[in-house]
CSV table of C-alpha atoms in Angstrom, one decimal:
chain,number,residue,atom,x,y,z
G,1,UNK,CA,3.4,22.1,-81.8
G,2,UNK,CA,1.2,19.3,-83.1
G,3,UNK,CA,-0.6,19.4,-86.4
G,4,UNK,CA,-4.4,19.8,-86.1
G,5,UNK,CA,-5.8,16.5,-87.1
G,6,UNK,CA,-9.2,16.0,-88.6
G,7,UNK,CA,-10.8,12.7,-89.5
G,8,UNK,CA,-13.9,12.3,-91.7
G,9,UNK,CA,-15.7,8.9,-91.8
G,10,UNK,CA,-18.0,8.5,-94.8
G,11,UNK,CA,-20.2,5.4,-94.6
G,12,UNK,CA,-22.2,4.0,-97.5
G,13,UNK,CA,-24.2,0.9,-98.3
G,14,UNK,CA,-22.0,0.3,-101.4
G,15,UNK,CA,-18.7,1.4,-102.7
G,16,UNK,CA,-20.2,2.7,-105.9
G,17,UNK,CA,-23.1,4.7,-104.5
G,18,UNK,CA,-22.4,7.8,-102.6
G,19,UNK,CA,-25.8,9.3,-102.8
G,20,UNK,CA,-27.1,7.5,-99.7
G,21,UNK,CA,-23.9,7.9,-97.7
G,22,UNK,CA,-23.9,9.3,-94.2
G,23,UNK,CA,-20.9,11.3,-93.0
G,24,UNK,CA,-19.6,12.0,-89.6
G,25,UNK,CA,-16.3,13.5,-88.4
G,26,UNK,CA,-13.7,12.9,-85.7
G,27,UNK,CA,-11.3,15.7,-84.7
G,28,UNK,CA,-8.2,15.4,-82.5
G,29,UNK,CA,-7.0,18.7,-81.0
G,30,UNK,CA,-3.4,18.8,-79.8
G,31,UNK,CA,-4.3,21.6,-77.3
G,32,UNK,CA,-6.4,19.2,-75.3
G,33,UNK,CA,-4.5,16.3,-74.0
G,34,UNK,CA,-6.4,13.3,-72.5
G,35,UNK,CA,-3.5,11.4,-71.0
G,36,UNK,CA,-0.2,13.3,-70.7
G,37,UNK,CA,2.0,10.1,-70.5
G,38,UNK,CA,0.8,6.6,-71.4
G,39,UNK,CA,2.5,4.1,-69.1
G,40,UNK,CA,1.6,1.0,-71.1
G,41,UNK,CA,-0.4,-2.1,-71.5
G,42,UNK,CA,0.0,-5.2,-69.4
G,43,UNK,CA,-1.5,-8.3,-67.9
G,44,UNK,CA,-1.8,-10.6,-64.9
G,45,UNK,CA,0.0,-13.9,-64.6
G,46,UNK,CA,-2.7,-15.8,-62.8
G,47,UNK,CA,-3.7,-18.3,-63.6
G,48,UNK,CA,-2.3,-19.0,-67.1
G,49,UNK,CA,1.3,-18.7,-66.0
G,50,UNK,CA,0.9,-21.2,-63.2
G,51,UNK,CA,-0.1,-23.8,-66.0
G,52,UNK,CA,2.5,-22.7,-68.6
G,53,UNK,CA,5.5,-21.5,-66.6
G,54,UNK,CA,8.5,-23.7,-67.1
G,55,UNK,CA,6.9,-25.5,-70.0
G,56,UNK,CA,8.4,-25.8,-73.5
G,57,UNK,CA,6.2,-23.0,-74.7
G,58,UNK,CA,7.3,-20.6,-72.0
G,59,UNK,CA,9.7,-18.5,-74.1
G,60,UNK,CA,7.2,-18.4,-77.0
G,61,UNK,CA,4.5,-17.0,-74.8
G,62,UNK,CA,6.9,-14.5,-73.3
G,63,UNK,CA,7.7,-13.3,-76.8
G,64,UNK,CA,4.1,-13.3,-78.0
G,65,UNK,CA,2.9,-11.2,-75.1
G,66,UNK,CA,5.9,-9.0,-74.2
G,67,UNK,CA,7.8,-8.3,-77.4
G,68,UNK,CA,6.9,-6.7,-80.7
G,69,UNK,CA,8.7,-9.2,-82.9
G,70,UNK,CA,6.9,-11.7,-85.2
G,71,UNK,CA,6.6,-15.0,-83.4
G,72,UNK,CA,6.1,-18.4,-85.0
G,73,UNK,CA,3.9,-20.8,-83.1
G,74,UNK,CA,2.4,-24.2,-83.8
G,75,UNK,CA,-1.4,-24.3,-83.6
G,76,UNK,CA,-2.9,-27.8,-84.3
G,77,UNK,CA,0.1,-28.8,-86.3
G,78,UNK,CA,0.3,-25.7,-88.5
G,79,UNK,CA,2.8,-22.8,-88.2
G,80,UNK,CA,1.3,-19.4,-87.6
G,81,UNK,CA,3.2,-16.1,-87.6
G,82,UNK,CA,1.8,-13.8,-85.0
G,83,UNK,CA,2.6,-10.1,-84.1
G,84,UNK,CA,3.9,-9.8,-80.6
G,85,UNK,CA,1.6,-7.7,-78.4
G,86,UNK,CA,4.5,-5.6,-76.9
G,87,UNK,CA,3.1,-5.5,-73.3
G,88,UNK,CA,5.3,-3.8,-70.8
G,89,UNK,CA,3.5,-4.2,-67.4
G,90,UNK,CA,3.1,-7.4,-65.5
G,91,UNK,CA,1.2,-8.4,-62.4
G,92,UNK,CA,2.4,-11.3,-60.3
G,93,UNK,CA,-0.2,-13.1,-58.1
G,94,UNK,CA,0.8,-13.9,-54.5
G,95,UNK,CA,-1.0,-17.2,-53.8
G,96,UNK,CA,-2.7,-18.4,-50.6
G,97,UNK,CA,-3.1,-22.1,-51.2
G,98,UNK,CA,-1.1,-24.8,-49.4
G,99,UNK,CA,-0.3,-28.5,-49.6
G,100,UNK,CA,-1.5,-31.4,-47.7
G,101,UNK,CA,0.2,-31.7,-44.2
G,102,UNK,CA,1.5,-28.2,-44.4
G,103,UNK,CA,-0.2,-27.3,-41.1
G,104,UNK,CA,-0.5,-30.2,-38.6
G,105,UNK,CA,-3.9,-30.2,-36.9
G,106,UNK,CA,-5.4,-27.9,-39.7
G,107,UNK,CA,-7.2,-29.1,-42.8
G,108,UNK,CA,-7.3,-26.9,-45.8
G,109,UNK,CA,-10.7,-26.6,-47.6
G,110,UNK,CA,-11.6,-25.9,-51.2
G,111,UNK,CA,-14.9,-25.5,-53.1
G,112,UNK,CA,-16.1,-28.9,-51.9
G,113,UNK,CA,-14.5,-29.1,-48.5
G,114,UNK,CA,-11.2,-30.9,-48.2
G,115,UNK,CA,-11.6,-32.4,-51.7
G,116,UNK,CA,-10.0,-30.6,-54.6
G,117,UNK,CA,-12.7,-31.7,-57.1
G,118,UNK,CA,-14.3,-28.9,-59.2
G,119,UNK,CA,-11.1,-26.8,-59.1
G,120,UNK,CA,-8.4,-26.6,-61.7
G,121,UNK,CA,-5.0,-27.1,-60.1
G,122,UNK,CA,-3.5,-24.0,-61.8
G,123,UNK,CA,-6.1,-21.8,-60.0
G,124,UNK,CA,-4.7,-23.0,-56.6
G,125,UNK,CA,-1.8,-20.7,-56.5
G,126,UNK,CA,0.8,-21.8,-53.9
G,127,UNK,CA,1.5,-19.5,-51.1
G,128,UNK,CA,4.8,-19.2,-49.2
G,129,UNK,CA,3.8,-18.9,-45.5
G,130,UNK,CA,2.9,-22.5,-45.2
G,131,UNK,CA,2.0,-22.5,-41.5
G,132,UNK,CA,1.4,-20.0,-38.7
G,133,UNK,CA,1.0,-18.1,-36.6
G,134,UNK,CA,4.8,-17.7,-36.1
G,135,UNK,CA,6.7,-16.2,-39.0
G,136,UNK,CA,9.9,-18.2,-38.2
G,137,UNK,CA,12.0,-19.1,-41.2
G,138,UNK,CA,11.0,-22.8,-40.9
G,139,UNK,CA,7.4,-21.8,-41.5
G,140,UNK,CA,8.2,-20.4,-45.0
G,141,UNK,CA,8.8,-22.3,-48.2
G,142,UNK,CA,10.3,-20.0,-50.9
G,143,UNK,CA,10.4,-22.8,-53.5
G,144,UNK,CA,6.7,-22.7,-53.9
G,145,UNK,CA,4.9,-21.3,-57.0
G,146,UNK,CA,8.0,-22.0,-59.1
G,147,UNK,CA,6.0,-22.1,-62.4
G,148,UNK,CA,4.5,-18.6,-62.1
G,149,UNK,CA,7.9,-17.3,-61.0
G,150,UNK,CA,9.6,-18.9,-64.0
G,151,UNK,CA,7.3,-17.2,-66.4
G,152,UNK,CA,7.8,-13.9,-64.6
G,153,UNK,CA,11.6,-14.3,-65.0
G,154,UNK,CA,11.1,-15.0,-68.7
G,155,UNK,CA,9.0,-12.0,-69.1
G,156,UNK,CA,11.5,-9.8,-67.3
G,157,UNK,CA,14.1,-10.6,-70.0
G,158,UNK,CA,11.8,-8.5,-72.3
G,159,UNK,CA,11.2,-4.8,-71.9
G,160,UNK,CA,9.1,-4.5,-68.7
G,161,UNK,CA,8.7,-1.1,-67.0
G,162,UNK,CA,6.3,-1.9,-64.2
G,163,UNK,CA,6.0,-5.1,-61.9
G,164,UNK,CA,3.1,-5.2,-59.5
G,165,UNK,CA,2.5,-7.9,-57.0
G,166,UNK,CA,-1.1,-8.5,-55.9
G,167,UNK,CA,-3.0,-10.9,-53.7
G,168,UNK,CA,-6.4,-12.4,-54.4
G,169,UNK,CA,-6.7,-13.9,-50.9
G,170,UNK,CA,-4.8,-14.4,-47.6
G,171,UNK,CA,-3.1,-17.7,-46.8
G,172,UNK,CA,-5.8,-20.3,-46.3
G,173,UNK,CA,-5.1,-20.8,-42.6
G,174,UNK,CA,-5.7,-17.0,-41.9
G,175,UNK,CA,-9.4,-17.4,-42.7
G,176,UNK,CA,-12.3,-18.7,-40.7
G,177,UNK,CA,-13.1,-21.3,-43.2
G,178,UNK,CA,-9.6,-22.6,-43.7
G,179,UNK,CA,-9.8,-21.7,-47.4
G,180,UNK,CA,-8.3,-19.1,-49.8
G,181,UNK,CA,-11.3,-19.8,-52.1
G,182,UNK,CA,-13.7,-17.4,-50.6
G,183,UNK,CA,-12.7,-17.7,-47.0
G,184,UNK,CA,-13.1,-14.6,-44.8
G,185,UNK,CA,-10.2,-13.2,-42.9
G,186,UNK,CA,-10.1,-14.2,-39.3
G,187,UNK,CA,-10.7,-11.5,-36.7
G,188,UNK,CA,-7.1,-11.2,-35.6
G,189,UNK,CA,-5.4,-11.9,-39.0
G,190,UNK,CA,-5.1,-8.4,-40.5
G,191,UNK,CA,-1.5,-7.9,-39.2
G,192,UNK,CA,-0.7,-11.5,-40.4
G,193,UNK,CA,-2.0,-10.8,-43.9
G,194,UNK,CA,0.0,-7.6,-44.1
G,195,UNK,CA,3.1,-9.5,-42.9
G,196,UNK,CA,2.6,-12.2,-45.5
G,197,UNK,CA,2.5,-9.8,-48.4
G,198,UNK,CA,5.2,-7.6,-47.1
G,199,UNK,CA,7.6,-10.6,-46.7
G,200,UNK,CA,6.8,-11.9,-50.2
G,201,UNK,CA,7.7,-8.4,-51.6
G,202,UNK,CA,10.9,-8.3,-49.5
G,203,UNK,CA,11.9,-11.7,-50.8
G,204,UNK,CA,11.2,-10.7,-54.4
G,205,UNK,CA,13.2,-7.5,-54.1
G,206,UNK,CA,16.2,-8.4,-52.0
G,207,UNK,CA,16.6,-12.2,-52.9
G,208,UNK,CA,15.0,-12.8,-56.2
G,209,UNK,CA,16.1,-9.4,-57.5
G,210,UNK,CA,12.6,-8.6,-58.9
G,211,UNK,CA,12.2,-4.8,-58.9
G,212,UNK,CA,8.7,-4.6,-57.6
G,213,UNK,CA,7.2,-1.2,-58.2
G,214,UNK,CA,3.8,-1.6,-56.6
G,215,UNK,CA,1.7,-4.0,-54.5
G,216,UNK,CA,-2.0,-4.5,-54.2
G,217,UNK,CA,-3.3,-6.6,-51.2
G,218,UNK,CA,-7.0,-6.3,-52.2
G,219,UNK,CA,-8.9,-7.8,-55.1
G,220,UNK,CA,-12.6,-7.1,-55.7
G,221,UNK,CA,-13.1,-6.9,-51.9
G,222,UNK,CA,-16.6,-5.2,-51.8
G,223,UNK,CA,-18.6,-7.0,-54.4
G,224,UNK,CA,-19.6,-10.0,-52.4
G,225,UNK,CA,-18.7,-12.4,-55.2
G,226,UNK,CA,-16.0,-14.3,-53.4
G,227,UNK,CA,-18.1,-16.7,-51.3
G,228,UNK,CA,-16.7,-19.9,-49.8
G,229,UNK,CA,-18.0,-23.0,-51.7
G,230,UNK,CA,-19.3,-20.8,-54.5
G,231,UNK,CA,-16.1,-19.9,-56.4
G,232,UNK,CA,-13.5,-22.1,-58.0
G,233,UNK,CA,-10.5,-19.8,-57.5
G,234,UNK,CA,-8.9,-17.7,-54.8
G,235,UNK,CA,-10.7,-14.6,-53.5
G,236,UNK,CA,-12.0,-13.0,-50.4
G,237,UNK,CA,-14.7,-10.5,-49.3
G,238,UNK,CA,-13.8,-7.8,-46.8
G,239,UNK,CA,-15.5,-5.0,-45.1
G,240,UNK,CA,-14.5,-1.3,-45.7
G,241,UNK,CA,-13.4,-1.1,-42.1
G,242,UNK,CA,-11.0,-4.1,-42.5
G,243,UNK,CA,-9.7,-2.8,-45.9
G,244,UNK,CA,-8.7,0.5,-44.2
G,245,UNK,CA,-7.0,-1.3,-41.4
G,246,UNK,CA,-5.2,-3.6,-43.8
G,247,UNK,CA,-3.9,-0.9,-46.1
G,248,UNK,CA,-2.7,1.0,-43.0
G,249,UNK,CA,-0.9,-2.0,-41.7
G,250,UNK,CA,0.7,-2.8,-45.1
G,251,UNK,CA,2.1,0.7,-45.5
G,252,UNK,CA,3.6,0.7,-42.1
G,253,UNK,CA,5.2,-2.7,-42.6
G,254,UNK,CA,6.6,-1.8,-46.0
G,255,UNK,CA,8.1,1.4,-44.6
G,256,UNK,CA,9.6,-0.4,-41.6
G,257,UNK,CA,11.1,-3.0,-44.0
G,258,UNK,CA,12.9,-0.3,-46.1
G,259,UNK,CA,10.5,-0.6,-48.9
G,260,UNK,CA,8.9,2.8,-48.7
G,261,UNK,CA,9.5,3.3,-52.5
G,262,UNK,CA,7.0,0.5,-53.3
G,263,UNK,CA,3.7,2.1,-54.1
G,264,UNK,CA,0.5,0.7,-52.6
G,265,UNK,CA,-2.1,0.1,-55.3
G,266,UNK,CA,-5.8,-0.7,-54.9
G,267,UNK,CA,-8.5,-1.4,-54.1
G,268,UNK,CA,-9.1,-3.2,-57.4
G,269,UNK,CA,-12.8,-3.2,-57.1
G,270,UNK,CA,-14.7,-5.1,-59.8
G,271,UNK,CA,-16.2,-2.1,-61.6
G,272,UNK,CA,-16.6,1.6,-61.4
G,273,UNK,CA,-19.8,1.5,-59.6
G,274,UNK,CA,-18.3,-0.4,-56.6
G,275,UNK,CA,-15.2,1.7,-56.8
G,276,UNK,CA,-17.2,4.9,-56.5
G,277,UNK,CA,-18.9,3.7,-53.3
G,278,UNK,CA,-15.6,3.3,-51.4
G,279,UNK,CA,-13.5,5.9,-53.2
G,280,UNK,CA,-13.5,8.6,-50.5
G,281,UNK,CA,-12.1,6.2,-47.9
G,282,UNK,CA,-9.7,4.2,-50.1
G,283,UNK,CA,-8.1,7.0,-52.1
G,284,UNK,CA,-6.1,8.5,-49.2
G,285,UNK,CA,-4.6,5.1,-48.5
G,286,UNK,CA,-3.2,4.2,-51.9
G,287,UNK,CA,-0.5,5.7,-54.1
G,288,UNK,CA,-2.1,4.4,-57.3
G,289,UNK,CA,-5.8,3.8,-57.8
G,290,UNK,CA,-6.6,0.5,-59.4
G,291,UNK,CA,-10.1,-0.5,-60.7
G,292,UNK,CA,-11.2,-3.4,-62.8
G,293,UNK,CA,-13.1,-2.8,-66.1
G,294,UNK,CA,-16.1,-5.1,-65.8
G,295,UNK,CA,-19.3,-3.3,-66.7
G,296,UNK,CA,-22.9,-4.1,-66.0
G,297,UNK,CA,-25.1,-2.8,-68.8
G,298,UNK,CA,-23.9,-1.3,-72.0
G,299,UNK,CA,-20.3,-0.2,-72.1
G,300,UNK,CA,-21.0,3.2,-73.5
G,301,UNK,CA,-23.7,3.9,-70.8
G,302,UNK,CA,-20.9,4.0,-68.2
G,303,UNK,CA,-19.0,6.9,-69.8
G,304,UNK,CA,-20.4,9.5,-67.3
G,305,UNK,CA,-19.4,7.3,-64.4
G,306,UNK,CA,-15.9,6.8,-66.0
G,307,UNK,CA,-15.4,10.6,-66.2
G,308,UNK,CA,-16.7,11.1,-62.6
G,309,UNK,CA,-14.3,8.5,-61.2
G,310,UNK,CA,-11.3,10.1,-63.1
G,311,UNK,CA,-12.2,13.5,-61.8
G,312,UNK,CA,-12.5,12.2,-58.2
G,313,UNK,CA,-9.2,10.3,-58.4
G,314,UNK,CA,-7.5,13.6,-59.3
G,315,UNK,CA,-3.7,13.7,-59.7
G,316,UNK,CA,-3.1,10.2,-58.5
G,317,UNK,CA,-2.2,7.5,-61.0
G,318,UNK,CA,-5.2,5.5,-62.3
G,319,UNK,CA,-4.9,2.0,-63.8
G,320,UNK,CA,-7.5,-0.3,-65.3
G,321,UNK,CA,-5.8,-3.3,-63.7
G,322,UNK,CA,-8.0,-6.1,-65.1
G,323,UNK,CA,-10.4,-6.7,-67.9
G,324,UNK,CA,-11.5,-9.8,-69.7
G,325,UNK,CA,-13.7,-10.2,-72.7
G,326,UNK,CA,-16.1,-13.1,-73.0
G,327,UNK,CA,-17.8,-12.0,-76.2
G,328,UNK,CA,-17.5,-14.3,-79.3
G,329,UNK,CA,-16.0,-11.7,-81.6
G,330,UNK,CA,-13.9,-9.5,-79.3
G,331,UNK,CA,-15.7,-6.4,-80.0
G,332,UNK,CA,-16.6,-6.0,-76.3
G,333,UNK,CA,-12.9,-5.8,-75.6
G,334,UNK,CA,-12.4,-3.1,-78.3
G,335,UNK,CA,-15.4,-1.1,-77.0
G,336,UNK,CA,-14.4,-1.2,-73.4
G,337,UNK,CA,-10.8,-0.4,-74.2
G,338,UNK,CA,-11.6,2.6,-76.4
G,339,UNK,CA,-14.1,4.0,-73.9
G,340,UNK,CA,-11.8,3.5,-71.0
G,341,UNK,CA,-9.0,5.5,-72.7
G,342,UNK,CA,-11.3,8.3,-73.9
G,343,UNK,CA,-13.4,8.7,-70.8
G,344,UNK,CA,-11.7,7.0,-67.7
G,345,UNK,CA,-8.3,8.2,-69.0
G,346,UNK,CA,-6.0,5.7,-67.1
G,347,UNK,CA,-2.3,5.7,-67.6
G,348,UNK,CA,-2.2,2.0,-68.0
G,349,UNK,CA,-4.6,-0.8,-69.1
G,350,UNK,CA,-4.2,-4.4,-68.3
G,351,UNK,CA,-5.8,-7.6,-69.4
G,352,UNK,CA,-6.6,-10.6,-67.1
G,353,UNK,CA,-6.3,-14.0,-68.6
G,354,UNK,CA,-4.0,-13.8,-71.6
G,355,UNK,CA,-4.4,-17.6,-72.1
G,356,UNK,CA,-7.0,-20.0,-71.0
G,357,UNK,CA,-8.2,-23.6,-71.4
G,358,UNK,CA,-11.6,-22.4,-72.4
G,359,UNK,CA,-12.7,-20.8,-75.6
G,360,UNK,CA,-14.7,-18.0,-73.9
G,361,UNK,CA,-11.7,-16.6,-72.0
G,362,UNK,CA,-8.2,-15.5,-72.9
G,363,UNK,CA,-6.6,-14.3,-76.0
G,364,UNK,CA,-5.3,-17.8,-76.9
G,365,UNK,CA,-6.4,-21.3,-75.8
G,366,UNK,CA,-4.3,-24.2,-74.7
G,367,UNK,CA,-5.0,-27.8,-73.6
G,368,UNK,CA,-5.7,-28.7,-70.0
G,369,UNK,CA,-2.3,-29.9,-68.7
G,370,UNK,CA,-1.9,-32.3,-65.8
G,371,UNK,CA,-0.2,-31.0,-62.7
G,372,UNK,CA,2.8,-33.4,-63.2
G,373,UNK,CA,3.1,-32.7,-67.0
G,374,UNK,CA,4.5,-29.6,-68.5
G,375,UNK,CA,3.2,-30.3,-72.0
G,376,UNK,CA,1.3,-27.2,-73.2
G,377,UNK,CA,-0.1,-27.0,-76.7
G,378,UNK,CA,-1.7,-23.8,-78.1
G,379,UNK,CA,-4.9,-25.0,-79.7
G,380,UNK,CA,-6.5,-21.6,-80.8
G,381,UNK,CA,-5.6,-18.0,-81.4
G,382,UNK,CA,-8.7,-15.9,-80.7
G,383,UNK,CA,-9.6,-12.9,-82.8
G,384,UNK,CA,-9.4,-10.7,-79.7
G,385,UNK,CA,-5.6,-11.3,-79.7
G,386,UNK,CA,-5.3,-9.4,-83.0
G,387,UNK,CA,-7.9,-6.8,-82.0
G,388,UNK,CA,-5.8,-6.0,-78.8
G,389,UNK,CA,-2.7,-5.9,-80.9
G,390,UNK,CA,-4.2,-3.0,-83.0
G,391,UNK,CA,-3.9,-1.0,-79.8
G,392,UNK,CA,-0.8,-2.3,-78.0
G,393,UNK,CA,1.6,-2.3,-81.0
G,394,UNK,CA,0.7,1.4,-81.9
G,395,UNK,CA,0.0,3.2,-78.6
G,396,UNK,CA,3.4,2.9,-76.8
G,397,UNK,CA,4.8,3.8,-73.4
G,398,UNK,CA,5.5,7.5,-73.2
G,399,UNK,CA,3.0,8.5,-75.8
G,400,UNK,CA,0.6,11.4,-75.3
G,401,UNK,CA,-3.0,10.6,-75.9
G,402,UNK,CA,-4.9,13.5,-77.6
G,403,UNK,CA,-8.5,14.3,-77.1
G,404,UNK,CA,-10.9,13.3,-80.0
G,405,UNK,CA,-14.6,14.2,-80.6
G,406,UNK,CA,-15.7,10.6,-80.9
G,407,UNK,CA,-15.3,7.1,-79.5
G,408,UNK,CA,-14.3,5.9,-82.9
G,409,UNK,CA,-10.7,7.0,-82.8
G,410,UNK,CA,-7.7,7.2,-80.5
G,411,UNK,CA,-4.8,9.4,-81.5
G,412,UNK,CA,-1.5,9.2,-79.8
G,413,UNK,CA,1.7,11.3,-80.3
G,414,UNK,CA,5.3,10.3,-79.6
G,415,UNK,CA,7.6,13.1,-78.7
G,416,UNK,CA,10.5,10.7,-79.3
G,417,UNK,CA,9.7,9.9,-83.0
G,418,UNK,CA,7.6,13.0,-83.6
G,419,UNK,CA,4.9,10.8,-85.1
G,420,UNK,CA,1.2,10.3,-84.7
G,421,UNK,CA,-0.5,7.0,-84.2
G,422,UNK,CA,-4.1,6.4,-85.1
G,423,UNK,CA,-6.4,3.5,-83.9
G,424,UNK,CA,-9.8,3.8,-85.6
G,425,UNK,CA,-12.8,1.6,-84.6
G,426,UNK,CA,-15.8,0.9,-86.8
G,427,UNK,CA,-18.6,-0.1,-84.5
G,428,UNK,CA,-21.1,0.3,-87.4
G,429,UNK,CA,-23.0,-2.6,-89.0
G,430,UNK,CA,-22.5,-1.4,-92.5
G,431,UNK,CA,-20.7,-3.0,-95.4
G,432,UNK,CA,-17.8,-0.4,-95.9
G,433,UNK,CA,-16.5,2.7,-94.4
G,434,UNK,CA,-14.1,5.3,-96.1
G,435,UNK,CA,-11.8,7.1,-93.7
G,436,UNK,CA,-10.2,10.4,-94.6
G,437,UNK,CA,-7.5,12.0,-92.4
G,438,UNK,CA,-7.2,15.7,-93.2
G,439,UNK,CA,-5.0,18.5,-92.0
G,440,UNK,CA,-1.6,16.8,-92.3
G,441,UNK,CA,1.4,19.1,-91.3
G,442,UNK,CA,2.6,21.1,-94.2
G,443,UNK,CA,5.9,19.9,-95.7
G,444,UNK,CA,5.2,16.3,-94.9
G,445,UNK,CA,5.8,14.4,-98.2
G,446,UNK,CA,3.9,11.2,-97.8
G,447,UNK,CA,2.4,9.4,-100.7
G,448,UNK,CA,1.4,6.2,-99.1
G,449,UNK,CA,0.6,5.0,-95.6
G,450,UNK,CA,0.8,1.5,-94.2
G,451,UNK,CA,-2.5,0.6,-92.6
G,452,UNK,CA,-3.1,-2.6,-90.5
G,453,UNK,CA,-6.6,-3.9,-89.8
G,454,UNK,CA,-8.4,-6.7,-87.9
G,455,UNK,CA,-12.0,-7.7,-88.5
G,456,UNK,CA,-13.9,-9.2,-85.6
G,457,UNK,CA,-15.4,-11.9,-88.0
G,458,UNK,CA,-11.9,-13.2,-88.5
G,459,UNK,CA,-11.7,-12.6,-92.2
G,460,UNK,CA,-8.7,-10.3,-91.7
G,461,UNK,CA,-6.4,-10.5,-88.7
G,462,UNK,CA,-3.7,-7.9,-88.4
G,463,UNK,CA,-3.6,-7.6,-92.1
G,464,UNK,CA,-1.6,-4.7,-93.6
G,465,UNK,CA,-2.1,-2.8,-96.8
G,466,UNK,CA,-0.9,0.4,-98.4
G,467,UNK,CA,-3.2,3.4,-98.4
G,468,UNK,CA,-2.9,6.3,-100.8
G,469,UNK,CA,-2.5,9.9,-99.7
G,470,UNK,CA,-4.6,12.1,-101.9
G,471,UNK,CA,-4.7,15.9,-101.6
G,472,UNK,CA,-3.2,15.8,-98.1
G,473,UNK,CA,-5.6,13.1,-96.9
G,474,UNK,CA,-5.3,9.4,-96.2
G,475,UNK,CA,-8.1,7.4,-97.7
G,476,UNK,CA,-8.9,3.7,-97.1
G,477,UNK,CA,-11.9,1.4,-96.5
G,478,UNK,CA,-12.8,-0.1,-93.2
G,479,UNK,CA,-15.0,-3.2,-92.9
G,480,UNK,CA,-17.8,-3.4,-90.4
G,481,UNK,CA,-16.8,-4.3,-86.8
G,482,UNK,CA,-13.1,-3.8,-87.4
G,483,UNK,CA,-10.1,-1.9,-86.0
G,484,UNK,CA,-7.5,-0.2,-88.2
G,485,UNK,CA,-4.3,1.3,-87.0
G,486,UNK,CA,-1.5,3.4,-88.7
G,487,UNK,CA,1.3,5.8,-88.1
G,488,UNK,CA,2.0,9.2,-89.7
């Protein structure tokens, strides 16, 4: 039996004045479970791992993202001690780009035709089936994409529970435009595409000894965003008819290749709206339903759509397999994550670009490396890194997520440690907030609780302090636009 948990938030314009305070409450009832078993948090390796894999900072990045230990990194010549995120799920990107002279008589195209200008080299993920149509051994090069695989191997040394392989696009020569950057699949290439992905998964499992648990061959196929000469990265559009044929072919080839235990995930549509349109046709073809978390309009306005999608998916696993925050302060990330957990109720939530060369993308920023050089320098740690840590370090694999009455709090319970974890979000634009947790289990003798908070304005980043327990309640202050987490 869980204790009944009751949270009261008292907001006021000043600490001293309570006469103008506004009060609202959040309750968490153990009899109503939102997510029976949390699988974990994770991320994709493309494209940051292509740039950073095999570099001197590889082990640092693996520790930062996939451990919970404190990691010391150098940022602009200064040491910084950062809390590891403790991710436990990783997605490896099966590339579709080739090299010059791979396919005699065929010329690979990019954003500007055969020229690679306008495209960062690390976004051109090397594929393994270098020429077709024959799948003879001589047409494959398993030494390609060594950097991303090097990062994957480093991450696998940590505690990783799920490894998903996914494809953004087919091999460039399988498309009508001879391009993996928005090229459309040739009319007869569906079996080839399925063969390509199947063979990569087979190579990973039986030769590289990578325990692939699931594979997704589609990536935002229905949104019409992946148009040739209009994107600077791999991607492809595909009709629903072709998606169905491709998923059927992939399942058949996996089963025939003694990989029936590998789940098919998908279709990884860009948002809930697109996912809803194809759900009835896609759901029977996948073992795990993946959706990306990009939202048009306000995040909270999509809660009804989130709940409807969860209801429609039913008993099948549901992942938010990609989300990226481009906001300046990271509160969009916090809001989307909290609303996804409370309303969409996935069993796992994954970030897209963990690291980037731009300030608007990623949790941390590094310099633009040359393709020949492996010199990577971390130049900035974004506030969103610490905001995400407020969730990932407290809500852990195997936890049960309890229902709450508000989007301001997520409560998790560990049956292993018999402890509750709280993540409380202050969305309000007010100077201070007092938080009181009432209804602690009788007999629990706690005098102080360690609380960790991050403010979106960067004034406090994963800063811990001791909160007093008074009359069976935990009381502390929260600043505006902040996230605080603690364990009882």
